Amino acid sequence: MRRKHLGLAAGTAVGTWDQAAMACLPMRFNTLRWLGLSGKTVIIDEAHAYDAFGHALTVRLLQWLGHLGAPVVLLSATLAGHLAERLVHAYLQGAGHTIPKPVDPAYPGWLFADSTTGVVTASGTIPSARAHSLGVDQHLVRHTHDPSVADGRATQLVRTLAPLYEASEDPGAVLVVCNTVPDAQATYQALAARSGTRTPNLLLLHARMPQWQREDITRRLLALLGPRARRPREPWIVVTTQVAEQSLDVDFDLVVTDLAPLAQLLQRAGRGHRHSLAGRGHRPAWAPAPRLVVLTPAGELPPPAWGNVYDQALLRRTRDLLAEQADAPIAIPDAVTPMIETVYADLNTLAEQALRDDHRRAGQEAAYAAAADTAAIPAPDTLTDLYPITDRDLDPDLLTTRLGADSARLLPIYHGDDATYWLDPQRSCPLPMPAPGHKRLTREQVADLARLSIPAPATYLPDAPDTAPPTEWNKTPLARDLRLLPHRVLPDGHIQGRRTERHILGLNPVLGLVRSTAR
């Protein structure tokens, strides 16, 4: 089942949500995706983790899975009730039940929608063995990495992490979650430059690192802070981005995070005091209970450095909710549902309480949903012929499951004063080429290139002759889609990144992919 387009046809398949959602887009070989999905129980984890465009595609996916009679399991700890109701109704509609049934999911709990009868059954609230109180400290700070700014983010971070730099304090592990890669890199550099009576161990992890490096750091984290690891005897600080929110089963003594929408904050908080320490050590005296420290930018949200990474209304609602509950810890899991409903309330339920950013959010979500509806294949009950499912006139490269996700995989390469390119700065590993008499690279060669590549926005590196892969790779999937990132190795050993009109782009062995201002 390793042949192209046949991955989902295997007896058991594991992939990202995108692999299933692509079945909702009209592209060639689409029926093979449906063939693979139709005979399986489809499990979608983190069902809350998509924007309005992705949510609308999930709705269409569930309509078709309901039509095909495929069992579906949706998992989420932070899904708003009105979104859960829409997903359940989509599945039942696809199964032929056009009259919506009331949906009132409990948390923690489960809900079962019978595709045959249309009956919806919900459990009561199930007691959690991991119930606890989460302390939340919200600090309003100026979003700056300058440690000389008294009310700045960097200064507050110094105060929060002070126990790790004092020899008299217990060791421990702190997770610092940043909303952007540049913020994570700047935070890591600032912490590395800080001095104290002892020096904590530092790790940096984010998505714009070569695949091999991310895998290596993840393995180190699991060995150090995984569910079976003994507590570290030295202080550790791990600086990361949203990659820490999901699928990283590690246990920190304290979580510090930039402000994010409530669902993301709760996911990040779940990396603190995550496992029992029975027989594995103890918590430091400065972190006896679960605590989340939130660094909230003062003034308008979001700050310019974040761009559009999070919706303004969700950030504002989360900030205000945390301020209202400043004197009381959050009861996990009992308080999760009412807090989620407060932050992610449907605009129709807000009435006069809706502010300008709420209306902007509602308009944007409506536009995203309309875009998804336009891009997706028709719902099963409206389909009159099969042509719209595999519209061959559409370019697959123009179809995406994530609106605005114009991304590329960059392959760092290195050269001296000549035109010979290498995969390493020591110039010991040349670019792979097909063996004599063959048109394609081997699987091993492609795997090596994939491990060296870095995901990044396509706008970071323009199409140019020196960024195009060798013509010998044109017959090899994945390799032919890579974009080369040339680095020049100077005679003294220093390495220069690729200069564009807006920045210099290069791979730092510790910081990952770095953009610096072009002068």
Short mmCIF file of C-alpha atoms in Angstrom, two decimals:
data_model
loop_
_atom_site.label_atom_id
_atom_site.label_comp_id
_atom_site.label_asym_id
_atom_site.label_seq_id
_atom_site.Cartn_x
_atom_site.Cartn_y
_atom_site.Cartn_z
CA MET A 1 0.00 0.00 0.00
CA ARG A 2 2.99 2.33 -0.39
CA ARG A 3 2.09 3.24 -3.96
CA LYS A 4 0.89 6.76 -4.61
CA HIS A 5 -2.76 7.52 -3.72
CA LEU A 6 -3.24 4.15 -1.97
CA GLY A 7 -2.26 5.01 1.60
CA LEU A 8 -5.83 5.19 2.92
CA ALA A 9 -6.66 1.87 1.25
CA ALA A 10 -4.51 -0.02 3.76
CA GLY A 11 -6.32 -2.03 6.42
CA THR A 12 -5.27 0.49 9.07
CA ALA A 13 -4.11 4.01 8.24
CA VAL A 14 -2.78 6.80 10.46
CA GLY A 15 -2.41 10.31 9.11
CA THR A 16 -3.31 13.92 9.69
CA TRP A 17 -6.80 15.35 9.53
CA ASP A 18 -5.84 16.82 6.14
CA GLN A 19 -5.53 13.36 4.59
CA ALA A 20 -9.20 12.69 5.26
CA ALA A 21 -10.40 16.22 4.56
CA MET A 22 -8.76 16.12 1.11
CA ALA A 23 -11.51 13.67 0.16
CA CYS A 24 -13.91 16.64 0.32
CA LEU A 25 -12.05 18.52 -2.43
CA PRO A 26 -12.72 17.86 -6.13
CA MET A 27 -9.47 16.43 -7.36
CA ARG A 28 -8.18 13.47 -9.33
CA PHE A 29 -8.12 10.07 -7.62
CA ASN A 30 -10.56 11.42 -5.04
CA THR A 31 -12.60 8.24 -5.22
CA LEU A 32 -9.60 6.28 -3.95
CA ARG A 33 -9.70 8.35 -0.76
CA TRP A 34 -13.37 7.57 -0.31
CA LEU A 35 -12.73 3.90 -1.02
CA GLY A 36 -10.17 3.87 1.79
CA LEU A 37 -12.38 5.79 4.23
CA SER A 38 -15.63 3.94 3.57
CA GLY A 39 -14.53 0.64 5.08
CA LYS A 40 -13.05 2.01 8.29
CA THR A 41 -13.92 3.50 11.63
CA VAL A 42 -12.65 7.06 11.25
CA ILE A 43 -11.17 8.65 14.40
CA ILE A 44 -10.58 12.41 14.37
CA ASP A 45 -8.62 13.68 17.36
CA GLU A 46 -8.57 17.32 18.52
CA ALA A 47 -11.78 18.06 16.63
CA HIS A 48 -11.71 21.65 17.92
CA ALA A 49 -8.35 22.51 16.36
CA TYR A 50 -9.48 24.00 13.03
CA ASP A 51 -10.57 27.41 11.84
CA ALA A 52 -13.97 28.04 10.25
CA PHE A 53 -12.67 26.87 6.85
CA GLY A 54 -11.39 23.58 8.28
CA HIS A 55 -14.51 23.14 10.40
CA ALA A 56 -16.72 23.53 7.32
CA LEU A 57 -14.69 20.85 5.52
CA THR A 58 -15.09 18.59 8.56
CA VAL A 59 -18.85 19.10 8.32
CA ARG A 60 -18.80 18.03 4.67
CA LEU A 61 -16.56 15.06 5.53
CA LEU A 62 -19.01 13.91 8.21
CA GLN A 63 -21.96 14.26 5.84
CA TRP A 64 -20.30 11.87 3.41
CA LEU A 65 -19.12 9.46 6.11
CA GLY A 66 -22.67 9.35 7.45
CA HIS A 67 -23.96 8.70 3.93
CA LEU A 68 -21.47 5.82 3.55
CA GLY A 69 -22.34 4.38 6.97
CA ALA A 70 -18.77 4.68 8.23
CA PRO A 71 -18.51 4.87 12.04
CA VAL A 72 -16.83 8.07 13.25
CA VAL A 73 -15.23 8.92 16.59
CA LEU A 74 -14.64 12.61 17.34
CA LEU A 75 -12.36 13.50 20.26
CA SER A 76 -11.97 16.88 21.91
CA ALA A 77 -11.59 18.36 25.37
CA THR A 78 -12.36 21.95 24.37
CA LEU A 79 -15.05 21.85 21.66
CA ALA A 80 -17.82 24.45 22.03
CA GLY A 81 -21.32 23.01 22.30
CA HIS A 82 -22.73 24.67 19.18
CA LEU A 83 -19.82 23.30 17.11
CA ALA A 84 -20.30 19.81 18.54
CA GLU A 85 -23.99 20.02 17.66
CA ARG A 86 -23.20 21.05 14.09
CA LEU A 87 -20.80 18.12 13.63
CA VAL A 88 -23.30 15.59 14.97
CA HIS A 89 -26.10 16.99 12.80
CA ALA A 90 -23.85 16.82 9.74
CA TYR A 91 -23.21 13.11 10.27
CA LEU A 92 -26.91 12.34 10.84
CA GLN A 93 -27.92 14.44 7.84
CA GLY A 94 -25.58 12.44 5.65
CA ALA A 95 -27.13 9.25 7.03
CA GLY A 96 -30.57 10.47 5.89
CA HIS A 97 -31.96 12.03 9.10
CA THR A 98 -32.94 15.54 8.09
CA ILE A 99 -34.71 16.57 11.30
CA PRO A 100 -32.07 17.75 13.80
CA LYS A 101 -31.97 15.99 17.16
CA PRO A 102 -31.11 17.87 20.36
CA VAL A 103 -27.42 17.58 21.22
CA ASP A 104 -26.20 18.25 24.75
CA PRO A 105 -22.75 16.71 25.24
CA ALA A 106 -21.40 16.31 28.77
CA TYR A 107 -17.79 16.92 29.69
CA PRO A 108 -16.12 14.67 30.59
CA GLY A 109 -18.42 12.27 28.86
CA TRP A 110 -19.52 10.81 25.56
CA LEU A 111 -22.29 11.19 23.02
CA PHE A 112 -23.48 8.54 20.57
CA ALA A 113 -25.42 9.34 17.39
CA ASP A 114 -26.95 6.24 15.75
CA SER A 115 -26.75 6.55 11.97
CA THR A 116 -29.48 3.91 11.54
CA THR A 117 -32.17 5.31 13.84
CA GLY A 118 -30.98 8.90 14.22
CA VAL A 119 -31.25 8.63 18.00
CA VAL A 120 -28.72 10.67 19.97
CA THR A 121 -27.67 9.32 23.37
CA ALA A 122 -25.52 11.30 25.79
CA SER A 123 -23.81 10.09 28.92
CA GLY A 124 -23.96 11.97 32.14
CA THR A 125 -20.88 13.75 33.39
CA ILE A 126 -18.24 11.13 34.12
CA PRO A 127 -16.13 11.74 37.23
CA SER A 128 -12.48 12.34 36.36
CA ALA A 129 -9.63 10.72 38.23
CA ARG A 130 -7.47 13.68 37.17
CA ALA A 131 -9.67 16.45 38.55
CA HIS A 132 -7.65 19.32 40.00
CA SER A 133 -7.53 23.05 40.56
CA LEU A 134 -5.49 25.08 38.10
CA GLY A 135 -4.03 28.31 39.38
CA VAL A 136 -3.79 31.02 36.73
CA ASP A 137 -1.62 34.12 37.01
CA GLN A 138 -2.25 36.66 34.26
CA HIS A 139 0.33 39.43 33.87
CA LEU A 140 -0.26 42.43 31.59
CA VAL A 141 3.08 43.16 29.92
CA ARG A 142 4.50 45.13 27.03
CA HIS A 143 5.35 42.67 24.28
CA THR A 144 9.09 43.22 24.07
CA HIS A 145 12.21 41.10 24.48
CA ASP A 146 14.17 44.01 25.97
CA PRO A 147 15.01 43.07 29.60
CA SER A 148 15.47 46.73 30.52
CA VAL A 149 11.73 47.46 30.10
CA ALA A 150 10.31 47.28 33.61
CA ASP A 151 6.80 46.26 32.57
CA GLY A 152 7.96 44.18 29.60
CA ARG A 153 7.45 40.52 28.79
CA ALA A 154 11.16 39.70 29.19
CA THR A 155 11.26 41.22 32.69
CA GLN A 156 8.21 39.28 33.86
CA LEU A 157 9.71 36.10 32.44
CA VAL A 158 12.88 36.74 34.47
CA ARG A 159 10.79 37.03 37.66
CA THR A 160 8.77 33.90 36.92
CA LEU A 161 11.81 31.75 36.13
CA ALA A 162 13.97 33.08 38.98
CA PRO A 163 13.83 29.81 41.04
CA LEU A 164 15.58 27.95 38.22
CA TYR A 165 18.56 30.32 38.38
CA GLU A 166 18.96 30.19 42.17
CA ALA A 167 21.19 27.48 43.63
CA SER A 168 19.14 27.41 46.83
CA GLU A 169 15.98 26.33 45.00
CA ASP A 170 14.90 22.85 43.97
CA PRO A 171 15.46 21.79 40.38
CA GLY A 172 12.42 21.61 38.15
CA ALA A 173 11.17 21.87 34.59
CA VAL A 174 9.32 24.82 33.06
CA LEU A 175 7.60 24.98 29.68
CA VAL A 176 7.55 28.39 27.98
CA VAL A 177 5.08 28.51 25.06
CA CYS A 178 5.35 31.34 22.51
CA ASN A 179 2.83 32.15 19.80
CA THR A 180 5.34 32.67 16.99
CA VAL A 181 8.65 31.13 15.99
CA PRO A 182 10.54 34.48 16.09
CA ASP A 183 9.27 35.05 19.65
CA ALA A 184 10.41 31.55 20.65
CA GLN A 185 13.86 32.13 19.14
CA ALA A 186 14.23 35.54 20.82
CA THR A 187 13.03 34.13 24.15
CA TYR A 188 15.51 31.25 23.96
CA GLN A 189 18.38 33.63 23.17
CA ALA A 190 17.44 35.94 26.05
CA LEU A 191 17.29 33.05 28.53
CA ALA A 192 20.59 31.65 27.24
CA ALA A 193 22.24 35.02 27.85
CA ARG A 194 20.90 35.37 31.39
CA SER A 195 23.23 34.61 34.29
CA GLY A 196 22.55 33.39 37.81
CA THR A 197 24.05 31.33 40.61
CA ARG A 198 23.26 28.29 38.47
CA THR A 199 22.54 27.84 34.79
CA PRO A 200 19.44 25.88 33.73
CA ASN A 201 19.50 23.53 30.78
CA LEU A 202 17.73 25.02 27.78
CA LEU A 203 15.92 23.41 24.85
CA LEU A 204 14.18 25.03 21.89
CA LEU A 205 11.51 23.24 19.85
CA HIS A 206 9.35 24.61 17.04
CA ALA A 207 8.01 23.63 13.63
CA ARG A 208 10.64 25.43 11.53
CA MET A 209 13.42 23.01 12.28
CA PRO A 210 14.64 20.15 10.10
CA GLN A 211 12.55 17.06 10.67
CA TRP A 212 15.47 15.09 12.12
CA GLN A 213 16.11 17.83 14.68
CA ARG A 214 12.48 17.97 15.81
CA GLU A 215 12.43 14.19 16.18
CA ASP A 216 15.69 14.23 18.16
CA ILE A 217 14.51 16.96 20.55
CA THR A 218 11.14 15.27 21.01
CA ARG A 219 12.84 11.99 21.94
CA ARG A 220 15.02 13.86 24.46
CA LEU A 221 11.95 15.48 26.01
CA LEU A 222 10.12 12.17 26.35
CA ALA A 223 13.18 10.58 27.94
CA LEU A 224 13.54 13.52 30.32
CA LEU A 225 9.91 14.39 31.14
CA GLY A 226 7.80 11.56 29.76
CA PRO A 227 5.24 9.61 31.82
CA ARG A 228 7.81 7.03 33.01
CA ALA A 229 10.85 9.27 33.38
CA ARG A 230 12.32 10.15 36.77
CA ARG A 231 12.16 13.84 37.57
CA PRO A 232 15.27 15.73 36.45
CA ARG A 233 17.91 16.54 39.04
CA GLU A 234 18.88 19.72 37.21
CA PRO A 235 16.74 22.72 36.23
CA TRP A 236 15.31 22.67 32.71
CA ILE A 237 13.57 25.30 30.59
CA VAL A 238 11.95 24.26 27.31
CA VAL A 239 10.93 27.06 24.93
CA THR A 240 8.47 26.06 22.27
CA THR A 241 5.50 27.11 20.16
CA GLN A 242 2.08 25.56 19.50
CA VAL A 243 3.75 22.20 18.79
CA ALA A 244 3.53 21.61 22.57
CA GLU A 245 -0.27 21.77 22.59
CA GLN A 246 -0.94 18.37 21.08
CA SER A 247 0.62 14.91 20.92
CA LEU A 248 3.47 15.70 23.31
CA ASP A 249 3.08 13.59 26.46
CA VAL A 250 5.45 15.41 28.78
CA ASP A 251 5.10 16.64 32.35
CA PHE A 252 6.34 20.07 33.48
CA ASP A 253 6.25 21.62 36.92
CA LEU A 254 5.14 25.00 35.58
CA VAL A 255 3.76 26.26 32.27
CA VAL A 256 4.34 29.85 31.13
CA THR A 257 2.57 30.96 27.99
CA ASP A 258 1.76 33.94 25.85
CA LEU A 259 -1.93 34.79 25.73
CA ALA A 260 -3.88 32.57 23.34
CA PRO A 261 -7.56 31.67 22.88
CA LEU A 262 -8.87 29.70 25.84
CA ALA A 263 -8.87 26.30 24.11
CA GLN A 264 -5.17 26.63 23.35
CA LEU A 265 -4.40 27.84 26.89
CA LEU A 266 -6.13 24.81 28.40
CA GLN A 267 -4.22 22.49 26.06
CA ARG A 268 -0.94 24.12 27.11
CA ALA A 269 -1.87 23.96 30.78
CA GLY A 270 -2.37 20.21 30.34
CA ARG A 271 1.43 19.85 30.02
CA GLY A 272 1.83 20.88 33.65
CA HIS A 273 1.51 18.35 36.52
CA ARG A 274 0.32 15.91 33.89
CA HIS A 275 1.28 12.60 35.53
CA SER A 276 1.56 11.10 38.97
CA LEU A 277 5.10 11.18 40.37
CA ALA A 278 4.75 8.01 42.44
CA GLY A 279 8.20 6.47 42.54
CA ARG A 280 9.61 9.01 40.07
CA GLY A 281 10.66 11.90 42.27
CA HIS A 282 8.89 15.01 43.60
CA ARG A 283 7.77 18.48 42.59
CA PRO A 284 9.96 21.47 43.49
CA ALA A 285 8.86 23.51 46.48
CA TRP A 286 8.17 26.50 44.18
CA ALA A 287 5.63 24.50 42.10
CA PRO A 288 3.55 22.40 44.53
CA ALA A 289 0.33 22.63 42.48
CA PRO A 290 -0.66 23.07 38.82
CA ARG A 291 -0.20 26.68 37.75
CA LEU A 292 -0.40 28.51 34.44
CA VAL A 293 1.34 31.86 34.01
CA VAL A 294 -0.15 33.89 31.14
CA LEU A 295 1.81 36.78 29.64
CA THR A 296 -0.87 39.03 28.17
CA PRO A 297 0.13 41.95 25.94
CA ALA A 298 -1.05 45.26 27.34
CA GLY A 299 -3.05 47.41 24.95
CA GLU A 300 -4.56 46.37 21.66
CA LEU A 301 -4.71 42.68 20.78
CA PRO A 302 -2.99 41.04 19.07
CA PRO A 303 0.38 42.84 19.18
CA PRO A 304 1.91 43.53 15.73
CA ALA A 305 4.58 40.84 16.23
CA TRP A 306 1.91 38.12 16.26
CA GLY A 307 0.26 39.07 13.00
CA ASN A 308 -3.01 37.20 12.48
CA VAL A 309 -2.02 34.02 14.29
CA TYR A 310 -5.11 34.28 16.56
CA ASP A 311 -8.46 36.01 16.29
CA GLN A 312 -8.71 39.36 18.07
CA ALA A 313 -12.11 38.67 19.62
CA LEU A 314 -11.06 35.30 21.05
CA LEU A 315 -7.93 36.84 22.56
CA ARG A 316 -9.92 39.69 24.10
CA ARG A 317 -12.61 37.37 25.48
CA THR A 318 -9.98 35.05 26.97
CA ARG A 319 -8.11 37.97 28.57
CA ASP A 320 -11.32 39.34 30.11
CA LEU A 321 -12.45 35.93 31.38
CA LEU A 322 -9.10 35.31 33.07
CA ALA A 323 -9.29 38.77 34.65
CA GLU A 324 -12.75 38.01 36.05
CA GLN A 325 -11.47 34.80 37.63
CA ALA A 326 -8.19 36.26 38.84
CA ASP A 327 -8.82 35.41 42.50
CA ALA A 328 -10.05 31.86 41.98
CA PRO A 329 -8.39 28.75 40.51
CA ILE A 330 -10.05 26.94 37.62
CA ALA A 331 -11.72 23.66 38.52
CA ILE A 332 -10.58 21.09 35.94
CA PRO A 333 -12.64 19.58 34.34
CA ASP A 334 -15.86 21.04 35.86
CA ALA A 335 -15.24 24.64 34.77
CA VAL A 336 -13.98 23.85 31.26
CA THR A 337 -17.34 23.72 29.48
CA PRO A 338 -18.82 26.97 30.86
CA MET A 339 -15.56 28.81 30.18
CA ILE A 340 -15.37 27.48 26.62
CA GLU A 341 -18.99 28.49 26.00
CA THR A 342 -18.25 31.98 27.29
CA VAL A 343 -15.26 32.56 25.01
CA TYR A 344 -16.53 30.75 21.91
CA ALA A 345 -20.17 31.77 22.16
CA ASP A 346 -22.06 31.85 18.89
CA LEU A 347 -22.71 35.46 17.80
CA ASN A 348 -26.45 34.68 17.69
CA THR A 349 -26.39 34.21 21.49
CA LEU A 350 -24.45 37.38 22.24
CA ALA A 351 -27.16 39.92 21.35
CA GLU A 352 -26.23 43.41 22.53
CA GLN A 353 -23.09 42.10 24.25
CA ALA A 354 -21.35 41.60 20.91
CA LEU A 355 -18.53 44.03 20.28
CA ARG A 356 -16.95 45.14 17.03
CA ASP A 357 -14.32 42.41 17.07
CA ASP A 358 -17.07 39.81 17.69
CA HIS A 359 -18.89 40.94 14.56
CA ARG A 360 -15.63 40.90 12.64
CA ARG A 361 -14.96 37.36 13.83
CA ALA A 362 -18.48 36.27 12.82
CA GLY A 363 -18.09 37.83 9.39
CA GLN A 364 -14.70 36.22 8.85
CA GLU A 365 -15.98 32.81 9.92
CA ALA A 366 -18.96 33.14 7.58
CA ALA A 367 -16.61 34.02 4.73
CA TYR A 368 -14.33 31.08 5.53
CA ALA A 369 -17.28 28.69 5.69
CA ALA A 370 -18.57 30.00 2.36
CA ALA A 371 -15.13 29.54 0.80
CA ALA A 372 -15.00 25.96 2.05
CA ASP A 373 -18.50 25.27 0.72
CA THR A 374 -17.44 26.62 -2.67
CA ALA A 375 -14.23 24.58 -2.77
CA ALA A 376 -15.70 21.31 -1.46
CA ILE A 377 -17.58 18.62 -3.32
CA PRO A 378 -21.40 18.79 -3.01
CA ALA A 379 -23.18 17.26 -0.04
CA PRO A 380 -24.30 13.67 -0.79
CA ASP A 381 -28.02 14.52 -0.81
CA THR A 382 -27.50 17.21 -3.49
CA LEU A 383 -25.24 15.22 -5.83
CA THR A 384 -26.77 14.44 -9.22
CA ASP A 385 -23.69 13.06 -11.01
CA LEU A 386 -20.16 12.00 -10.08
CA TYR A 387 -18.24 14.54 -12.13
CA PRO A 388 -18.06 17.24 -9.38
CA ILE A 389 -16.24 14.77 -7.10
CA THR A 390 -13.20 14.59 -9.39
CA ASP A 391 -13.19 17.81 -11.38
CA ARG A 392 -10.03 17.35 -13.45
CA ASP A 393 -10.01 20.96 -14.60
CA LEU A 394 -8.88 22.08 -11.15
CA ASP A 395 -5.20 22.21 -10.27
CA PRO A 396 -4.60 20.03 -7.17
CA ASP A 397 -1.84 22.42 -6.07
CA LEU A 398 -4.47 25.17 -5.75
CA LEU A 399 -6.66 23.09 -3.45
CA THR A 400 -5.93 23.16 0.26
CA THR A 401 -7.64 22.04 3.45
CA ARG A 402 -6.33 25.07 5.33
CA LEU A 403 -7.19 28.51 4.05
CA GLY A 404 -4.07 30.59 3.51
CA ALA A 405 -1.80 27.60 4.06
CA ASP A 406 0.53 28.31 1.14
CA SER A 407 3.51 26.39 2.42
CA ALA A 408 6.71 24.92 1.07
CA ARG A 409 9.36 22.49 2.23
CA LEU A 410 12.79 24.09 2.20
CA LEU A 411 15.95 22.02 1.79
CA PRO A 412 19.09 23.74 3.15
CA ILE A 413 22.06 23.21 0.84
CA TYR A 414 25.61 24.54 0.98
CA HIS A 415 28.21 25.74 -1.53
CA GLY A 416 31.57 27.45 -1.66
CA ASP A 417 32.79 29.68 -4.46
CA ASP A 418 31.99 27.10 -7.10
CA ALA A 419 28.62 25.78 -8.30
CA THR A 420 28.82 22.47 -6.44
CA TYR A 421 26.08 21.98 -3.84
CA TRP A 422 26.14 19.81 -0.71
CA LEU A 423 23.68 18.73 1.96
CA ASP A 424 25.95 19.68 4.87
CA PRO A 425 28.09 22.73 5.71
CA GLN A 426 31.20 20.51 5.85
CA ARG A 427 30.53 19.77 2.16
CA SER A 428 31.00 16.06 2.61
CA CYS A 429 27.58 14.88 1.39
CA PRO A 430 26.69 15.80 -2.21
CA LEU A 431 23.13 16.16 -3.45
CA PRO A 432 21.75 12.69 -4.23
CA MET A 433 21.14 11.76 -7.85
CA PRO A 434 19.37 8.79 -9.47
CA ALA A 435 21.57 5.78 -10.04
CA PRO A 436 22.81 5.24 -13.63
CA GLY A 437 19.98 3.91 -15.75
CA HIS A 438 17.29 5.07 -13.30
CA LYS A 439 15.01 8.12 -13.45
CA ARG A 440 14.13 8.41 -9.77
CA LEU A 441 15.84 8.68 -6.42
CA THR A 442 15.58 5.68 -4.13
CA ARG A 443 13.22 5.60 -1.15
CA GLU A 444 16.20 5.92 1.16
CA GLN A 445 17.43 9.03 -0.65
CA VAL A 446 13.97 10.63 -0.52
CA ALA A 447 13.66 9.79 3.18
CA ASP A 448 17.01 11.48 3.83
CA LEU A 449 15.88 14.62 2.00
CA ALA A 450 12.60 14.66 3.94
CA ARG A 451 14.45 14.48 7.27
CA LEU A 452 16.61 17.45 6.26
CA SER A 453 13.73 19.60 4.99
CA ILE A 454 11.96 22.39 6.88
CA PRO A 455 8.29 23.44 6.54
CA ALA A 456 7.85 27.18 6.03
CA PRO A 457 5.50 29.66 4.34
CA ALA A 458 6.10 29.69 0.60
CA THR A 459 6.52 33.48 0.75
CA TYR A 460 9.75 33.09 2.72
CA LEU A 461 11.75 31.98 -0.32
CA PRO A 462 10.85 33.13 -3.84
CA ASP A 463 10.97 30.90 -6.87
CA ALA A 464 14.34 31.47 -8.50
CA PRO A 465 16.85 29.43 -10.53
CA ASP A 466 19.00 28.75 -7.47
CA THR A 467 16.02 27.57 -5.38
CA ALA A 468 14.71 25.07 -7.96
CA PRO A 469 15.59 21.40 -7.33
CA PRO A 470 17.87 19.63 -9.84
CA THR A 471 16.18 18.53 -13.03
CA GLU A 472 17.28 14.98 -12.17
CA TRP A 473 14.70 15.04 -9.37
CA ASN A 474 11.77 15.86 -11.66
CA LYS A 475 10.56 12.25 -11.76
CA THR A 476 10.73 11.78 -7.98
CA PRO A 477 7.68 12.76 -5.89
CA LEU A 478 8.46 14.96 -2.86
CA ALA A 479 12.00 15.67 -4.06
CA ARG A 480 10.76 17.58 -7.10
CA ASP A 481 8.53 19.74 -4.86
CA LEU A 482 11.33 20.83 -2.53
CA ARG A 483 12.61 24.39 -2.64
CA LEU A 484 16.36 24.72 -2.20
CA LEU A 485 17.69 27.14 0.41
CA PRO A 486 21.30 27.89 -0.61
CA HIS A 487 23.90 28.79 2.02
CA ARG A 488 27.36 30.05 1.11
CA VAL A 489 30.25 28.67 3.16
CA LEU A 490 32.96 31.33 3.43
CA PRO A 491 36.69 30.47 3.52
CA ASP A 492 36.79 31.22 7.26
CA GLY A 493 33.98 28.74 7.90
CA HIS A 494 31.20 31.28 8.43
CA ILE A 495 27.92 30.59 6.65
CA GLN A 496 25.75 33.12 4.85
CA GLY A 497 22.05 32.51 4.31
CA ARG A 498 20.04 33.27 1.19
CA ARG A 499 19.28 36.97 0.72
CA THR A 500 15.85 37.98 -0.59
CA GLU A 501 14.35 41.41 -1.12
CA ARG A 502 12.93 41.43 2.41
CA HIS A 503 15.22 39.34 4.57
CA ILE A 504 18.11 36.92 4.88
CA LEU A 505 16.96 33.35 5.37
CA GLY A 506 19.23 30.73 6.86
CA LEU A 507 19.39 27.63 9.03
CA ASN A 508 20.90 28.05 12.48
CA PRO A 509 21.95 24.74 14.09
CA VAL A 510 20.21 25.66 17.36
CA LEU A 511 17.53 28.22 16.48
CA GLY A 512 16.25 26.51 13.33
CA LEU A 513 15.14 28.57 10.33
CA VAL A 514 15.98 32.21 11.00
CA ARG A 515 14.83 35.32 9.17
CA SER A 516 16.99 38.39 9.72
CA THR A 517 16.52 41.85 8.28
CA ALA A 518 18.22 42.39 4.93
CA ARG A 519 20.34 45.54 4.95
#
